[in-house]
């Protein structure tokens, strides 16, 4: 692995871990969805986000939570994702588990088959906004 790729992977993992530690969310309650339905919808969102993260950065930006989108400049965000895609190629979810769903907030752990990235994907926060799960690690 090149030094550049190692630095990018380390930065990605560190950023994911830092964002995970800093995030929180709220629960507005009142939803009648089953836990299984929530978990299935969440997994679909994570898989989609991971796919577009490496193939369609503007679509990945569109899947950010409102809070994260407010904190991230779209042009900068998409440029960073393009750089990750150049370094790592197309990656997809290899393993997935829901750590916790609490109303409209959730934490998931998944892998993409690259040990340099996988360590930063544990306990990743997601939030449901307007009925859709959104990436909330910012």
PDB file of C-alpha atoms in Angstrom:
ATOM      1  CA  UNK A   1       0.000   0.000   0.000  1.00  0.00           C
ATOM      2  CA  UNK A   2       1.353   3.427  -0.916  1.00  0.00           C
ATOM      3  CA  UNK A   3       2.009   6.065   1.708  1.00  0.00           C
ATOM      4  CA  UNK A   4      -0.663   8.263   0.135  1.00  0.00           C
ATOM      5  CA  UNK A   5      -3.296   5.530   0.276  1.00  0.00           C
ATOM      6  CA  UNK A   6      -2.319   4.711   3.855  1.00  0.00           C
ATOM      7  CA  UNK A   7      -2.659   8.369   4.871  1.00  0.00           C
ATOM      8  CA  UNK A   8      -6.048   8.651   3.182  1.00  0.00           C
ATOM      9  CA  UNK A   9      -7.299   5.448   4.799  1.00  0.00           C
ATOM     10  CA  UNK A  10      -6.042   6.549   8.192  1.00  0.00           C
ATOM     11  CA  UNK A  11      -7.692   9.938   7.765  1.00  0.00           C
ATOM     12  CA  UNK A  12     -10.960   8.323   6.679  1.00  0.00           C
ATOM     13  CA  UNK A  13     -10.981   5.942   9.638  1.00  0.00           C
ATOM     14  CA  UNK A  14     -10.012   8.664  12.110  1.00  0.00           C
ATOM     15  CA  UNK A  15     -12.660  11.011  10.733  1.00  0.00           C
ATOM     16  CA  UNK A  16     -15.346   8.342  10.936  1.00  0.00           C
ATOM     17  CA  UNK A  17     -14.362   7.539  14.516  1.00  0.00           C
ATOM     18  CA  UNK A  18     -14.268  11.191  15.527  1.00  0.00           C
ATOM     19  CA  UNK A  19     -17.639  11.861  13.947  1.00  0.00           C
ATOM     20  CA  UNK A  20     -19.125   8.800  15.614  1.00  0.00           C
ATOM     21  CA  UNK A  21     -17.957   9.945  19.027  1.00  0.00           C
ATOM     22  CA  UNK A  22     -19.300  13.467  18.522  1.00  0.00           C
ATOM     23  CA  UNK A  23     -22.761  12.663  17.149  1.00  0.00           C
ATOM     24  CA  UNK A  24     -26.081  12.478  18.921  1.00  0.00           C
ATOM     25  CA  UNK A  25     -29.702  12.627  17.930  1.00  0.00           C
ATOM     26  CA  UNK A  26     -33.268  12.822  19.062  1.00  0.00           C
ATOM     27  CA  UNK A  27     -36.273  10.564  19.045  1.00  0.00           C
ATOM     28  CA  UNK A  28     -39.613  12.033  18.109  1.00  0.00           C
ATOM     29  CA  UNK A  29     -41.392   8.723  18.880  1.00  0.00           C
ATOM     30  CA  UNK A  30     -44.832   7.802  17.667  1.00  0.00           C
ATOM     31  CA  UNK A  31     -43.769   5.488  14.829  1.00  0.00           C
ATOM     32  CA  UNK A  32     -45.550   2.193  14.326  1.00  0.00           C
ATOM     33  CA  UNK A  33     -42.830   0.508  12.248  1.00  0.00           C
ATOM     34  CA  UNK A  34     -41.546  -2.816  13.446  1.00  0.00           C
ATOM     35  CA  UNK A  35     -37.931  -3.222  14.487  1.00  0.00           C
ATOM     36  CA  UNK A  36     -37.408  -5.600  11.557  1.00  0.00           C
ATOM     37  CA  UNK A  37     -38.769  -3.036   9.088  1.00  0.00           C
ATOM     38  CA  UNK A  38     -36.562  -0.330  10.596  1.00  0.00           C
ATOM     39  CA  UNK A  39     -33.504  -2.569  10.406  1.00  0.00           C
ATOM     40  CA  UNK A  40     -34.215  -3.523   6.780  1.00  0.00           C
ATOM     41  CA  UNK A  41     -34.703   0.099   5.720  1.00  0.00           C
ATOM     42  CA  UNK A  42     -31.571   1.118   7.604  1.00  0.00           C
ATOM     43  CA  UNK A  43     -29.492  -1.610   5.974  1.00  0.00           C
ATOM     44  CA  UNK A  44     -30.746  -0.581   2.531  1.00  0.00           C
ATOM     45  CA  UNK A  45     -29.777   3.043   3.243  1.00  0.00           C
ATOM     46  CA  UNK A  46     -26.295   2.049   4.460  1.00  0.00           C
ATOM     47  CA  UNK A  47     -25.715  -0.144   1.402  1.00  0.00           C
ATOM     48  CA  UNK A  48     -26.905   2.601  -0.944  1.00  0.00           C
ATOM     49  CA  UNK A  49     -24.828   5.265   0.795  1.00  0.00           C
ATOM     50  CA  UNK A  50     -21.718   3.076   0.657  1.00  0.00           C
ATOM     51  CA  UNK A  51     -22.237   2.429  -3.053  1.00  0.00           C
ATOM     52  CA  UNK A  52     -22.716   6.087  -3.973  1.00  0.00           C
ATOM     53  CA  UNK A  53     -19.932   7.158  -1.597  1.00  0.00           C
ATOM     54  CA  UNK A  54     -17.461   5.638  -4.052  1.00  0.00           C
ATOM     55  CA  UNK A  55     -19.373   6.083  -7.326  1.00  0.00           C
ATOM     56  CA  UNK A  56     -21.613   9.167  -7.108  1.00  0.00           C
ATOM     57  CA  UNK A  57     -20.410  11.742  -4.549  1.00  0.00           C
ATOM     58  CA  UNK A  58     -23.317  14.198  -5.117  1.00  0.00           C
ATOM     59  CA  UNK A  59     -25.767  11.379  -4.340  1.00  0.00           C
ATOM     60  CA  UNK A  60     -23.783  10.590  -1.172  1.00  0.00           C
ATOM     61  CA  UNK A  61     -23.998  14.248  -0.153  1.00  0.00           C
ATOM     62  CA  UNK A  62     -27.773  14.097  -0.672  1.00  0.00           C
ATOM     63  CA  UNK A  63     -27.914  11.229   1.859  1.00  0.00           C
ATOM     64  CA  UNK A  64     -26.320  13.267   4.652  1.00  0.00           C
ATOM     65  CA  UNK A  65     -28.485  14.244   7.588  1.00  0.00           C
ATOM     66  CA  UNK A  66     -29.646  17.837   7.619  1.00  0.00           C
ATOM     67  CA  UNK A  67     -27.220  18.539  10.452  1.00  0.00           C
ATOM     68  CA  UNK A  68     -24.260  17.112   8.527  1.00  0.00           C
ATOM     69  CA  UNK A  69     -25.222  18.847   5.275  1.00  0.00           C
ATOM     70  CA  UNK A  70     -25.270  22.164   7.139  1.00  0.00           C
ATOM     71  CA  UNK A  71     -21.722  21.480   8.370  1.00  0.00           C
ATOM     72  CA  UNK A  72     -20.318  20.323   5.017  1.00  0.00           C
ATOM     73  CA  UNK A  73     -19.695  22.253   1.837  1.00  0.00           C
ATOM     74  CA  UNK A  74     -21.002  20.093  -1.014  1.00  0.00           C
ATOM     75  CA  UNK A  75     -18.128  20.865  -3.395  1.00  0.00           C
ATOM     76  CA  UNK A  76     -15.492  20.051  -0.768  1.00  0.00           C
ATOM     77  CA  UNK A  77     -17.328  16.926   0.361  1.00  0.00           C
ATOM     78  CA  UNK A  78     -17.721  15.551  -3.161  1.00  0.00           C
ATOM     79  CA  UNK A  79     -14.079  16.344  -4.003  1.00  0.00           C
ATOM     80  CA  UNK A  80     -12.943  14.369  -0.951  1.00  0.00           C
ATOM     81  CA  UNK A  81     -15.110  11.413  -1.939  1.00  0.00           C
ATOM     82  CA  UNK A  82     -13.704  11.493  -5.462  1.00  0.00           C
ATOM     83  CA  UNK A  83     -10.210  11.293  -3.963  1.00  0.00           C
ATOM     84  CA  UNK A  84     -11.232   8.324  -1.770  1.00  0.00           C
ATOM     85  CA  UNK A  85     -12.705   6.581  -4.816  1.00  0.00           C
ATOM     86  CA  UNK A  86      -9.441   7.079  -6.717  1.00  0.00           C
ATOM     87  CA  UNK A  87      -7.504   5.594  -3.820  1.00  0.00           C
ATOM     88  CA  UNK A  88      -9.772   2.677  -2.926  1.00  0.00           C
ATOM     89  CA  UNK A  89     -11.876   1.946  -5.995  1.00  0.00           C
ATOM     90  CA  UNK A  90     -15.473   0.816  -5.668  1.00  0.00           C
ATOM     91  CA  UNK A  91     -16.218  -0.775  -2.323  1.00  0.00           C
ATOM     92  CA  UNK A  92     -19.473  -2.258  -1.100  1.00  0.00           C
ATOM     93  CA  UNK A  93     -20.870  -3.463   2.193  1.00  0.00           C
ATOM     94  CA  UNK A  94     -19.504  -6.924   3.010  1.00  0.00           C
ATOM     95  CA  UNK A  95     -20.964  -7.391   6.514  1.00  0.00           C
ATOM     96  CA  UNK A  96     -23.655  -5.395   8.296  1.00  0.00           C
ATOM     97  CA  UNK A  97     -25.219  -5.301  11.739  1.00  0.00           C
ATOM     98  CA  UNK A  98     -27.536  -2.934  13.555  1.00  0.00           C
ATOM     99  CA  UNK A  99     -26.026  -2.034  16.908  1.00  0.00           C
ATOM    100  CA  UNK A 100     -29.052  -0.071  18.107  1.00  0.00           C
ATOM    101  CA  UNK A 101     -32.214   1.564  16.826  1.00  0.00           C
ATOM    102  CA  UNK A 102     -33.877   4.028  19.157  1.00  0.00           C
ATOM    103  CA  UNK A 103     -36.758   5.780  17.438  1.00  0.00           C
ATOM    104  CA  UNK A 104     -35.268   7.901  14.683  1.00  0.00           C
ATOM    105  CA  UNK A 105     -31.632   7.342  15.618  1.00  0.00           C
ATOM    106  CA  UNK A 106     -29.512   4.282  15.028  1.00  0.00           C
ATOM    107  CA  UNK A 107     -25.952   2.982  15.187  1.00  0.00           C
ATOM    108  CA  UNK A 108     -24.649   0.388  12.753  1.00  0.00           C
ATOM    109  CA  UNK A 109     -21.425  -1.490  12.190  1.00  0.00           C
ATOM    110  CA  UNK A 110     -20.377  -2.720   8.777  1.00  0.00           C
ATOM    111  CA  UNK A 111     -17.337  -3.600   6.729  1.00  0.00           C
ATOM    112  CA  UNK A 112     -16.329  -2.927   3.133  1.00  0.00           C
ATOM    113  CA  UNK A 113     -13.487  -5.409   2.896  1.00  0.00           C
ATOM    114  CA  UNK A 114     -10.612  -2.979   3.449  1.00  0.00           C
ATOM    115  CA  UNK A 115      -9.081  -3.167   6.939  1.00  0.00           C
ATOM    116  CA  UNK A 116      -7.881   0.441   6.655  1.00  0.00           C
ATOM    117  CA  UNK A 117     -11.498   1.608   6.371  1.00  0.00           C
ATOM    118  CA  UNK A 118     -13.411  -1.064   8.273  1.00  0.00           C
ATOM    119  CA  UNK A 119     -12.141   0.043  11.689  1.00  0.00           C
ATOM    120  CA  UNK A 120     -13.868   3.403  11.267  1.00  0.00           C
ATOM    121  CA  UNK A 121     -17.232   1.881  10.430  1.00  0.00           C
ATOM    122  CA  UNK A 122     -18.108   0.571  13.888  1.00  0.00           C
ATOM    123  CA  UNK A 123     -20.956   2.259  15.737  1.00  0.00           C
ATOM    124  CA  UNK A 124     -21.688   4.653  12.887  1.00  0.00           C
ATOM    125  CA  UNK A 125     -24.633   6.981  13.623  1.00  0.00           C
ATOM    126  CA  UNK A 126     -27.647   7.335  11.344  1.00  0.00           C
ATOM    127  CA  UNK A 127     -30.802   9.407  11.781  1.00  0.00           C
ATOM    128  CA  UNK A 128     -34.226   9.123  10.180  1.00  0.00           C
ATOM    129  CA  UNK A 129     -35.460  12.379   8.662  1.00  0.00           C
ATOM    130  CA  UNK A 130     -38.731  12.655   6.745  1.00  0.00           C
ATOM    131  CA  UNK A 131     -38.991   8.860   6.816  1.00  0.00           C
ATOM    132  CA  UNK A 132     -35.545   8.239   5.266  1.00  0.00           C
ATOM    133  CA  UNK A 133     -32.385   7.044   7.028  1.00  0.00           C
ATOM    134  CA  UNK A 134     -29.517   9.510   6.607  1.00  0.00           C
ATOM    135  CA  UNK A 135     -25.802   9.318   7.387  1.00  0.00           C
ATOM    136  CA  UNK A 136     -25.205  11.332  10.564  1.00  0.00           C
ATOM    137  CA  UNK A 137     -21.471  10.938  11.215  1.00  0.00           C
ATOM    138  CA  UNK A 138     -20.309  14.533  11.018  1.00  0.00           C
TER     139      UNK A 138
END
